[in-house]
Coordinates of C-alpha atoms and ligand atoms in Angstrom, one line a residue:
X1 CA -9.0 17.6 18.3
X2 CA -9.1 16.5 14.4
X3 CA -6.9 18.4 12.3
X4 CA -8.6 18.6 8.9
X5 CA -7.0 16.9 5.9
X6 CA -5.7 14.4 9.1
X7 CA -4.9 11.8 6.2
X8 CA -2.1 14.7 4.7
X9 CA 0.0 13.6 8.9
X10 CA -1.0 10.5 9.3
X11 CA 1.2 7.2 9.5
X12 CA -0.9 4.1 7.6
X13 CA -0.6 0.5 9.2
X14 CA -1.8 -1.4 6.1
X15 CA -2.8 -5.6 7.9
X16 CA -4.3 -9.1 6.8
X17 CA -7.0 -9.7 9.3
X18 CA -6.0 -13.3 8.6
X19 CA -2.5 -12.7 9.7
X20 CA -2.6 -10.4 12.8
X21 CA -4.2 -12.5 15.5
X22 CA -5.9 -15.6 16.3
X23 CA -9.0 -14.9 18.2
X24 CA -10.5 -18.1 18.2
X25 CA -7.8 -20.5 18.0
X26 CA -8.8 -22.4 14.8
X27 CA -5.6 -21.1 13.7
X28 CA -7.0 -17.9 11.6
X29 CA -7.2 -14.3 12.5
X30 CA -9.9 -12.1 12.9
X31 CA -11.2 -9.4 13.6
X32 CA -12.0 -10.2 17.7
X33 CA -8.1 -10.9 17.4
X34 CA -7.8 -7.6 15.9
X35 CA -9.6 -6.1 18.6
X36 CA -7.5 -7.2 20.8
X37 CA -4.5 -6.1 19.4
X38 CA -5.4 -2.3 18.6
X39 CA -2.8 -1.5 22.3
X40 CA -0.1 -2.0 20.7
X41 CA -0.9 -0.3 16.9
X42 CA -1.2 2.7 19.5
X43 CA 1.5 2.3 20.6
X44 CA 3.2 1.6 17.6
X45 CA 2.1 5.4 17.1
X46 CA -0.1 4.7 13.5
X47 CA -2.7 6.6 13.0
X48 CA -5.5 4.8 10.3
X49 CA -5.8 1.4 9.9
X50 CA -5.6 -0.1 6.6
X51 CA -7.2 -3.3 6.0
X52 CA -7.4 -5.8 3.2
X53 CA -9.9 -7.2 1.7
X54 CA -12.0 -9.0 4.6
X55 CA -15.6 -10.4 2.4
X56 CA -17.0 -13.2 1.8
X57 CA -14.9 -14.8 -0.7
X58 CA -13.1 -18.5 -1.6
X59 CA -10.2 -16.8 -1.1
X60 CA -8.5 -17.7 -4.6
X61 CA -6.9 -14.4 -4.4
X62 CA -6.2 -13.5 -0.3
X63 CA -10.2 -12.2 -0.1
X64 CA -9.6 -10.0 -3.6
X65 CA -12.1 -11.9 -5.2
X66 CA -15.7 -10.7 -3.7
X67 CA -18.4 -13.2 -2.9
X68 CA -20.8 -10.7 -1.0
X69 CA -19.4 -7.6 -0.8
X70 CA -22.3 -6.8 2.2
X71 CA -20.9 -8.8 4.8
X72 CA -17.7 -10.1 6.5
X73 CA -16.0 -14.1 5.4
X74 CA -16.7 -16.1 8.4
X75 CA -12.9 -17.3 9.1
X76 CA -12.7 -13.3 10.5
X77 CA -16.4 -12.9 12.3
X78 CA -19.2 -11.2 12.0
X79 CA -20.6 -7.8 11.1
X80 CA -20.9 -6.9 14.7
X81 CA -17.7 -8.2 15.3
X82 CA -16.8 -5.9 12.5
X83 CA -18.5 -2.9 13.9
X84 CA -17.1 -3.4 17.3
X85 CA -13.4 -3.1 15.7
X86 CA -14.3 0.4 14.3
X87 CA -15.4 1.4 17.2
X88 CA -13.0 0.5 19.2
X89 CA -10.6 1.5 16.8
X90 CA -11.9 5.2 17.2
X91 CA -12.6 5.1 20.7
X92 CA -8.4 4.8 20.8
X93 CA -8.1 8.0 18.7
X94 CA -7.2 6.0 14.9
X95 CA -9.3 5.4 12.1
X96 CA -9.7 2.8 9.5
X97 CA -10.2 2.9 6.5
X98 CA -11.2 -0.6 4.3
X99 CA -10.2 -2.5 0.7
X100 CA -12.6 -1.2 -2.0
X101 CA -12.2 -3.2 -4.8
X102 CA -14.3 -2.0 -7.8
X103 CA -13.1 -3.8 -10.8
X104 CA -13.7 -6.9 -10.4
X105 CA -15.7 -9.6 -8.4
X106 CA -15.7 -13.6 -8.0
X107 CA -16.6 -15.8 -10.2
X108 CA -18.8 -17.5 -7.5
X109 CA -20.3 -14.2 -7.0
X110 CA -24.1 -15.1 -7.7
X111 CA -24.0 -12.0 -9.9
X112 CA -21.5 -13.9 -12.6
X113 CA -23.4 -17.0 -11.5
X114 CA -26.2 -15.4 -12.9
X115 CA -25.5 -13.5 -15.6
X116 CA -23.2 -16.9 -16.2
X117 CA -26.2 -19.1 -16.5
X118 CA -28.4 -16.8 -19.2
X119 CA -28.1 -15.1 -21.8
X120 CA -31.2 -13.5 -20.4
X121 CA -30.1 -12.9 -17.0
X122 CA -30.8 -8.7 -15.3
X123 CA -27.1 -9.9 -14.1
X124 CA -25.8 -10.8 -17.5
X125 CA -24.9 -7.1 -18.3
X126 CA -22.9 -7.0 -15.1
X127 CA -19.9 -8.1 -16.7
X128 CA -18.1 -7.8 -19.9
X129 CA -18.8 -10.4 -22.4
X130 CA -17.2 -11.6 -25.9
X131 CA -18.1 -13.9 -28.8
X132 CA -14.4 -13.4 -30.2
X133 CA -12.2 -12.3 -27.2
X134 CA -10.1 -10.4 -29.8
X135 CA -11.6 -6.7 -28.6
X136 CA -9.3 -5.0 -26.3
X137 CA -6.5 -6.7 -27.8
X138 CA -3.9 -3.2 -26.6
X139 CA -4.7 -4.1 -22.6
X140 CA -1.6 -5.6 -21.5
X141 CA -1.7 -8.7 -19.2
X142 CA -0.8 -8.4 -15.1
X143 CA -0.4 -11.4 -13.7
X144 CA 1.9 -12.0 -16.2
X145 CA 3.3 -15.2 -14.7
X146 CA 0.1 -16.5 -14.6
X147 CA -2.8 -15.3 -17.1
X148 CA -1.9 -15.8 -20.8
X149 CA -5.0 -13.9 -21.6
X150 CA -7.3 -11.0 -19.9
X151 CA -10.6 -13.0 -22.0
X152 CA -11.8 -16.6 -20.8
X153 CA -13.9 -18.7 -22.6
X154 CA -16.8 -19.5 -20.6
X155 CA -18.4 -22.7 -21.4
X156 CA -21.8 -22.2 -19.5
X157 CA -22.4 -18.9 -21.1
X158 CA -20.6 -19.3 -24.2
X159 CA -19.4 -16.6 -24.5
X160 CA -16.2 -15.4 -23.4
X161 CA -15.4 -12.7 -20.3
X162 CA -13.4 -9.8 -19.2
X163 CA -10.8 -9.9 -16.8
X164 CA -7.9 -8.0 -16.0
X165 CA -6.7 -9.8 -12.7
X166 CA -7.3 -13.7 -12.5
X167 CA -9.4 -15.2 -14.4
X168 CA -11.3 -16.0 -11.5
X169 CA -11.6 -12.3 -11.3
X170 CA -14.3 -11.2 -14.2
X171 CA -14.4 -7.5 -14.3
X172 CA -17.9 -5.5 -13.6
X173 CA -19.2 -3.7 -16.3
X174 CA -19.4 0.1 -16.2
X175 CA -20.9 0.9 -18.7
X176 CA -24.2 -0.9 -17.5
X177 CA -25.6 2.0 -15.2
X178 CA -27.1 -0.8 -12.5
X179 CA -22.8 -2.0 -11.4
X180 CA -22.0 1.7 -11.0
X181 CA -25.5 2.1 -8.5
X182 CA -24.7 -1.1 -7.0
X183 CA -20.6 0.1 -6.6
X184 CA -21.9 3.3 -4.8
X185 CA -24.5 1.2 -2.0
X186 CA -21.8 -1.2 -2.0
X187 CA -19.4 2.1 -0.2
X188 CA -22.1 3.2 1.5
X189 CA -22.7 0.4 3.3
X190 CA -19.2 0.0 4.2
X191 CA -19.4 4.0 5.0
X192 CA -22.9 3.7 7.1
X193 CA -21.0 1.5 9.2
X194 CA -18.5 3.8 10.6
X195 CA -15.4 3.8 8.6
X196 CA -13.3 6.7 7.3
X197 CA -12.5 5.6 3.6
X198 CA -11.2 3.2 1.1
X199 CA -7.6 1.9 -0.3
X200 CA -9.0 1.5 -3.7
X201 CA -7.8 -1.8 -5.5
X202 CA -7.3 -1.5 -8.9
X203 CA -9.1 1.7 -10.2
X204 CA -7.5 2.2 -13.4
X205 CA -9.3 -0.1 -14.9
X206 CA -12.9 0.3 -15.3
X207 CA -13.6 0.4 -18.3
X208 CA -13.0 -1.1 -22.0
X209 CA -12.5 1.0 -25.0
X210 CA -11.3 -0.1 -28.5
X211 CA -7.9 0.7 -29.4
X212 CA -6.2 2.2 -25.8
X213 CA -4.9 0.3 -23.5
X214 CA -8.3 0.2 -21.1
X215 CA -6.4 2.3 -18.1
X216 CA -7.2 5.3 -16.8
X217 CA -9.6 6.0 -19.4
X218 CA -11.7 9.7 -19.0
X219 CA -15.2 7.4 -18.5
X220 CA -13.0 5.8 -15.8
X221 CA -12.2 9.4 -13.6
X222 CA -15.3 10.4 -14.3
X223 CA -16.9 7.4 -12.2
X224 CA -14.9 7.9 -9.5
X225 CA -15.2 11.2 -9.1
X226 CA -18.9 10.6 -8.9
X227 CA -17.7 8.3 -6.0
X228 CA -16.4 11.2 -4.3
X229 CA -19.1 13.4 -4.3
X230 CA -21.4 11.0 -3.0
X231 CA -18.5 10.1 -0.6
X232 CA -18.7 14.0 0.1
X233 CA -21.9 14.7 0.1
X234 CA -22.8 11.9 2.3
X235 CA -20.0 11.2 4.7
X236 CA -18.1 14.1 4.9
X237 CA -14.7 13.4 6.1
X238 CA -14.6 10.1 4.5
X239 CA -11.2 9.4 2.9
X240 CA -10.3 7.8 -0.9
X241 CA -6.8 6.8 -1.4
X242 CA -6.1 5.0 -5.5
X243 CA -4.2 1.8 -6.1
X244 CA -2.7 2.8 -9.1
X245 CA 0.3 2.1 -10.4
X246 CA 0.9 4.5 -13.1
X247 CA 4.1 6.6 -13.7
X248 CA 3.6 10.1 -11.9
X249 CA 1.7 12.2 -14.4
X250 CA -0.6 9.5 -14.7
X251 CA -1.4 9.2 -11.0
X252 CA -1.1 12.7 -10.7
X253 CA -4.7 12.7 -13.3
X254 CA -6.9 11.0 -9.9
X255 CA -5.9 13.7 -7.9
X256 CA -8.6 16.0 -10.8
X257 CA -8.6 19.6 -9.1
X258 CA -8.6 17.5 -5.2
X259 CA -12.6 16.4 -5.9
X260 CA -11.1 12.2 -6.8
X261 CA -9.0 10.8 -4.4
X262 CA -7.5 12.1 -1.4
X263 CA -4.5 9.9 -1.9
X264 CA -2.7 7.6 -4.3
X265 CA 0.4 5.3 -3.4
X266 CA 3.0 7.0 -5.3
X267 CA 4.4 3.5 -7.4
X268 CA 7.1 5.1 -9.3
X269 CA 9.0 6.3 -5.6
X270 CA 8.6 3.4 -3.9
X271 CA 11.2 0.6 -6.4
X272 CA 13.6 4.1 -6.4
X273 CA 14.4 3.8 -2.8
X274 CA 15.3 -0.1 -3.4
X275 CA 17.1 2.0 -6.3
X276 CA 19.4 4.4 -4.3
X277 CA 20.1 1.6 -1.7
X278 CA 21.3 -0.6 -4.3
X279 CA 23.6 2.3 -6.3
X280 CA 24.4 4.2 -3.3
X281 CA 23.2 7.3 -5.2
X282 CA 20.4 9.7 -4.0
X283 CA 19.8 10.6 -8.4
X284 CA 17.0 8.0 -8.6
X285 CA 14.7 10.0 -5.5
X286 CA 15.3 13.5 -6.6
X287 CA 14.5 12.5 -10.5
X288 CA 11.3 10.9 -9.9
X289 CA 10.2 13.6 -7.5
X290 CA 11.0 16.3 -9.9
X291 CA 9.1 14.2 -12.5
X292 CA 5.9 14.3 -9.8
X293 CA 3.9 17.2 -10.1
X294 CA 2.4 18.9 -7.6
X295 CA -0.9 17.9 -6.4
X296 CA -3.4 19.3 -5.8
X297 CA -3.7 21.4 -1.7
X298 CA -6.5 19.1 0.2
X299 CA -4.1 15.8 -1.7
X300 CA -1.2 14.1 -0.3
X301 CA 1.0 10.9 -1.7
X302 CA 0.6 7.3 -0.1
X303 CA 4.6 6.1 0.4
X304 CA 5.5 2.8 1.5
X305 CA 8.4 0.5 1.4
X306 CA 6.3 -2.8 1.0
X307 CA 2.7 -4.1 0.8
X308 CA 1.1 -7.7 0.2
X309 CA 1.9 -7.9 -3.4
X310 CA 5.2 -8.5 -4.8
X311 CA 7.5 -5.5 -4.8
X312 CA 6.7 -4.6 -8.3
X313 CA 8.9 -3.1 -10.3
X314 CA 6.5 -2.3 -13.1
X315 CA 7.6 1.5 -13.1
X316 CA 10.7 1.5 -13.8
X317 CA 13.2 0.5 -16.5
X318 CA 14.6 -2.6 -18.0
X319 CA 17.8 -1.8 -17.2
X320 CA 16.8 -0.7 -13.5
X321 CA 14.5 -3.3 -13.4
X322 CA 17.8 -5.9 -13.8
X323 CA 19.7 -4.0 -11.7
X324 CA 16.8 -4.8 -9.4
X325 CA 16.5 -8.3 -9.6
X326 CA 20.2 -8.8 -9.7
X327 CA 20.6 -7.2 -6.4
X328 CA 17.5 -7.9 -4.6
X329 CA 16.6 -11.1 -6.1
X330 CA 19.4 -14.0 -5.6
X331 CA 17.0 -17.4 -6.1
X332 CA 15.0 -17.2 -8.8
X333 CA 12.0 -18.0 -6.1
X334 CA 12.2 -14.4 -5.5
X335 CA 10.7 -13.3 -8.9
X336 CA 6.9 -12.8 -9.1
X337 CA 5.4 -11.2 -12.8
X338 CA 7.4 -7.9 -12.7
X339 CA 8.3 -7.5 -9.4
X340 CA 10.3 -9.2 -6.3
X341 CA 7.9 -11.4 -3.8
X342 CA 9.9 -10.8 -0.8
X343 CA 10.4 -8.9 2.6
X344 CA 11.9 -5.8 3.7
X345 CA 14.0 -7.0 6.4
X346 CA 15.5 -9.8 4.0
X347 CA 15.8 -7.4 1.1
X348 CA 18.2 -5.0 3.1
X349 CA 20.5 -8.1 4.6
X350 CA 18.2 -8.0 7.4
X351 CA 21.3 -5.3 8.0
X352 CA 19.9 -3.4 11.1
X353 CA 20.6 0.1 10.0
X354 CA 20.1 0.4 6.6
X355 CA 16.3 -0.9 7.6
X356 CA 16.1 1.9 9.5
X357 CA 17.4 4.0 7.0
X358 CA 15.2 3.4 4.9
X359 CA 12.2 3.7 7.3
X360 CA 14.2 7.6 8.1
X361 CA 13.6 8.5 4.2
X362 CA 9.7 7.1 3.7
X363 CA 8.9 8.9 7.5
X364 CA 10.4 12.1 5.4
X365 CA 10.2 12.2 2.3
X366 CA 6.7 14.0 0.7
X367 CA 3.2 11.8 1.8
X368 CA 2.4 10.2 4.5
X369 CA 3.9 7.5 5.0
X370 CA 2.5 3.1 4.4
X371 CA 4.0 0.7 7.2
X372 CA 3.3 -2.9 6.4
X373 CA 2.6 -5.3 9.0
X374 CA 5.3 -7.0 10.3
X375 CA 7.9 -5.5 9.0
X376 CA 7.7 -2.7 12.2
X377 CA 10.1 -5.6 13.9
X378 CA 11.8 -7.4 10.8
X379 CA 9.3 -9.9 9.7
X380 CA 11.0 -12.5 6.8
X381 CA 8.9 -13.7 4.4
X382 CA 8.8 -17.7 3.3
X383 CA 9.8 -18.8 0.1
X384 CA 8.1 -22.3 0.6
X385 CA 4.0 -21.1 -0.4
X386 CA 3.2 -19.2 -3.4
X387 CA 2.4 -16.4 -5.0
X388 CA 2.9 -13.7 -3.0
X389 CA 1.1 -15.8 0.1
X390 CA 5.0 -15.7 1.7
X391 CA 5.2 -12.1 2.7
X392 CA 1.4 -12.8 4.5
X393 CA 3.0 -15.0 6.7
X394 CA 1.1 -14.6 10.4
X395 CA 2.4 -11.9 12.4
X396 CA 4.9 -13.0 14.5
X397 CA 4.3 -11.5 18.3
X398 CA 6.8 -13.5 20.5
X399 CA 9.5 -16.7 20.4
X400 CA 6.9 -20.3 20.5
X401 CA 6.9 -22.6 17.9
X402 CA 2.9 -20.5 16.6
X403 CA 4.7 -16.9 17.3
X404 CA 2.3 -16.4 19.7
X405 CA -0.5 -15.9 16.6
X406 CA -2.5 -18.5 17.9
X407 CA -2.9 -21.5 20.0
X408 CA -3.6 -24.1 17.3
X409 CA -1.4 -24.3 14.0
X410 CA -1.5 -21.2 12.8
X411 CA -2.8 -21.6 8.5
X412 CA 0.4 -20.5 7.5
X413 CA 3.8 -21.9 8.6
X414 CA 5.8 -18.9 9.6
X415 CA 9.3 -18.0 8.1
X416 CA 12.2 -20.5 9.0
X417 CA 16.2 -19.7 10.0
X418 CA 17.1 -16.3 10.5
X419 CA 13.3 -14.8 10.5
X420 CA 11.9 -17.5 12.7
X421 CA 9.9 -16.6 15.8
X422 CA 12.7 -17.7 18.1
X423 CA 14.0 -14.7 16.0
X424 CA 12.0 -11.6 15.3
X425 CA 9.7 -11.2 17.5
X426 CA 7.7 -7.9 19.4
X427 CA 7.7 -9.4 22.8
X428 CA 11.3 -9.2 21.9
X429 CA 11.4 -5.9 20.8
X430 CA 8.7 -4.3 22.2
X431 CA 10.1 -3.4 25.5
X432 CA 14.2 -2.7 23.8
X433 CA 15.5 0.1 23.5
X434 CA 17.8 -0.8 20.8
X435 CA 15.2 -2.9 18.9
X436 CA 13.7 -1.7 15.4
X437 CA 10.3 -1.4 17.0
X438 CA 11.3 1.3 19.5
X439 CA 13.1 3.3 16.9
X440 CA 9.6 3.1 14.2
X441 CA 8.6 4.1 17.6
X442 CA 11.0 7.0 18.5
X443 CA 10.6 8.2 14.7
X444 CA 7.1 7.9 14.4
X445 CA 6.1 10.0 17.9
X446 CA 8.8 13.4 16.3
X447 CA 7.0 12.5 13.0
X448 CA 4.0 14.2 14.8
X449 CA 5.1 16.4 16.5
X450 CA 6.4 18.1 13.3
X451 CA 4.2 19.8 10.6
X452 CA 6.4 19.9 8.0
X453 CA 7.4 16.1 7.8
X454 CA 3.3 15.8 6.4
X455 CA 2.4 19.0 4.5
X456 CA 6.4 21.2 4.3
X457 CA 7.4 21.3 0.9
X458 CA 10.6 20.3 -0.4
X459 CA 14.0 21.2 -1.7
X460 CA 17.1 19.7 -2.0
X461 CA 20.9 20.7 -0.9
X462 CA 22.8 20.8 -3.7
X463 CA 25.6 19.0 -2.5
X464 CA 28.5 17.0 -4.4
X465 CA 28.3 14.1 -2.3
X466 CA 27.0 12.2 -4.8
X467 CA 25.7 9.6 -2.0
X468 CA 24.0 11.6 0.7
X469 CA 19.6 12.3 -0.2
X470 CA 20.2 16.1 1.5
X471 CA 17.0 17.5 1.5
X472 CA 15.2 20.5 3.4
X473 CA 11.0 19.8 4.3
X474 CA 9.4 23.3 5.2
X475 CA 6.4 25.2 6.4
X476 CA 6.0 28.8 6.7
X477 CA 6.4 28.0 10.9
X478 CA 9.5 25.4 10.4
X479 CA 12.2 24.0 8.5
X480 CA 13.8 21.3 8.6
X481 CA 16.9 18.7 7.1
X482 CA 17.0 16.1 6.4
X483 CA 19.9 14.4 5.5
X484 CA 20.5 11.0 5.1
X485 CA 23.6 8.6 3.6
X486 CA 22.7 6.6 1.4
X487 CA 25.9 3.7 1.6
X488 CA 27.8 1.4 3.5
X489 CA 30.6 4.4 3.6
X490 CA 31.1 7.6 5.4
X491 CA 30.5 10.1 3.7
X492 CA 31.6 13.9 4.0
X493 CA 29.5 16.3 2.7
X494 CA 30.0 19.9 2.4
X495 CA 27.3 22.1 3.8
X496 CA 26.2 25.4 2.6
X497 CA 26.3 27.7 5.0
X498 CA 22.7 28.2 5.6
X499 CA 22.4 24.9 6.6
X500 CA 25.6 26.2 8.9
X501 CA 25.2 26.6 12.5
X502 CA 23.6 25.0 16.0
X503 CA 21.6 21.7 14.8
X504 CA 19.1 20.4 17.0
X505 CA 19.3 16.3 16.3
X506 CA 15.4 15.3 16.6
X507 CA 15.8 12.0 16.7
X508 CA 18.3 11.5 19.7
X509 CA 17.0 15.9 21.6
X510 CA 20.6 16.2 21.5
X511 CA 23.1 20.0 19.7
X512 CA 25.0 18.6 17.2
X513 CA 27.8 21.8 16.1
X514 CA 27.6 21.8 12.0
X515 CA 30.2 23.1 10.3
X516 CA 31.3 23.2 6.5
X517 CA 31.9 19.5 6.5
X518 CA 29.9 17.2 7.6
X519 CA 31.1 12.9 7.8
X520 CA 27.8 10.6 8.6
X521 CA 28.3 7.0 9.2
X522 CA 27.4 4.6 6.5
X523 CA 23.5 4.3 6.3
X524 CA 23.4 8.1 9.3
X525 CA 20.1 10.0 8.9
X526 CA 20.1 13.3 10.6
X527 CA 16.8 14.6 11.6
X528 CA 17.5 18.6 12.3
X529 CA 16.4 22.0 13.1
X530 CA 18.6 24.3 13.1
X531 CA 18.7 27.3 15.2
X532 CA 18.4 31.3 12.8
Ligands
LIG601 C1 -4.4 -5.1 -6.2 C2 -4.2 -6.0 -5.3 O1 -3.5 -4.8 -3.8 C3 -3.8 -7.5 -5.1 O2 -3.6 -8.2 -4.1 C4 -4.7 -8.3 -5.7 O3 -4.3 -9.5 -5.8 C5 -5.0 -7.5 -7.3 N1 -5.1 -5.9 -7.1 C6 -6.7 -8.0 -7.9 O4 -7.6 -7.5 -6.8

C-alpha cells in the first residue's frame, strides 16, 4: 500500500550516473548500467533515488551546466534508457527524482548562444545583462575560490551577464515571462516521463533586486509556488525538494504554507553533526534543532551527512568553521570555498564505530535521510582530482583494479591506499554481517518498521552528561528512546524515571534492563522502546 506523504518516511539515495556502473564498457557509468544495479539499491533498503544531472552538457560543472533540458547526455544513454530505468525503479516499488536546474544554463545552451549573438534576439531577455557590471553588488560570490565577480564581460554580446555560480553558467532571467513558461515546460517534460519529483538546484537565486542579497526574494518564492501548483494540478503526488543553503528561519520559508516545497535539505544541521562529534557534545545538535521552526504537516526535512559537493560550512560561525577545518581538513588541499572536499569515512578517521554513530544520528533525528552513494561501504576521496571531483569517483563494486565498475579504465581513478577498491568494496561487505553495508541495511530495515522515525516529534532528555545525545521520538502510537555517546570514552548517563524499565533494543532484538544509570561504550548508540 502506498502511504500518503511517503516522502516523510523515505530514505533517499543520491547518485551520479557517471560514477555508478558502466553498462557499455566505455569507462563511464550509464543508465543501462544503473538499471542492472537496482537490485543492490533495493537490497540496501533505499526508497527513492536522486540522480545528479543527466542532461546534455559540456560537463564543466558535472552536468549542472545544462545545454539541453530535453535529452540525456550521450555518455549516459538515451531517453528510452531513461524510460526503462524509471519503469524498473517503479516495478521494484522504489521511486526516482532528478535534478531540476532552474537558476542557470550552460553558456553552450542555444538560448545563450542566440542571446549573446544578437541584441534583438528573442532570447536576449532570457538572461540578465548589464552595461556596467555594477548592479546587485550586495549579492555574495558563492564559488569564492574560483570566481571574483557575479558579472562576466561577454565580448560577443558587448555587455556583462549575471551568473551566481561559474562564469560559464549564465543565470536565467525570471523576470521574463517566457523563461517562467519554458522552465514549467521542462518540469512537465520529466514529470510526463514518470519521475516522482525533483531535487531543485539552487532555487534561492532565481530573481535579482537592487539593494538586496538577491537570495530568497518574494518573487522567487512566488515562482516556486507557481511551479508547485502546476505539479499538484497536473501531476499529483510528485515531490519538490529544495537545495537551499540558508539559516533555519530562511529555510522555513521554502515550505511556505505547505504549498511550496515538500522537502528542504537541512543545511545548518549537517555541519553540526560533525561539530557534535568533534566537540563530543550534543549541544550543537540541540541548539540548531531548537532554532529550527516547526514545518507544515505535509512537509519534511531532508537530512544528510555528505553529498557530491564540498562539506559546506557556510551555516556555522567563523569560530566553528575554524574548529571544523582544524579537525576535519588537516591538509590544505582538503579545503574548497568555505567547505571541505572529503568523503564521510575519511572525515571520521575510518573509525567504523564513529561512522555507524553518524549514520545512527542521521536515521534517528527528524528528517528523511539522504545517503550519498559509496558512503554505505565507507568509500574515500581522491584529493588528486580537482574541485569536487575527488568525492565523485567510481563506485567500488569489487576488489579489482577497475573496482568492478567498468570493463575499461574508469573515467577517474579511485582513491588509493586505505580506500582503494582492494580495501573498500561492495563484494567484500554485502554478505558480511559486521560490515558497514550490513549495519546500514539492518538499521534501515528497523527504521522502516517504526513510523516515529519519520513522523514522531522530538524531545530531548535532560541528562547532565553533555557527551550524550539522548532524545525521544514519539507519535501517538509509539515512543522511541535514542541514546548516542558522541565521545571516544565510556559515558554514564543518569536517566529520569520515565526512561527506566525493561527496554527492547531495536537494533539487536534483545531486552535490556534500564536503571537509573546507564553506561554507554565509546560511540555506542541504542534505539530503544520501553515497556509500559
Ligand atoms: C549546487 C550543486 O549541488 C552544485 O554541484 C553545483 O555546482 C551548483 N549548484 C551550481 O549548479
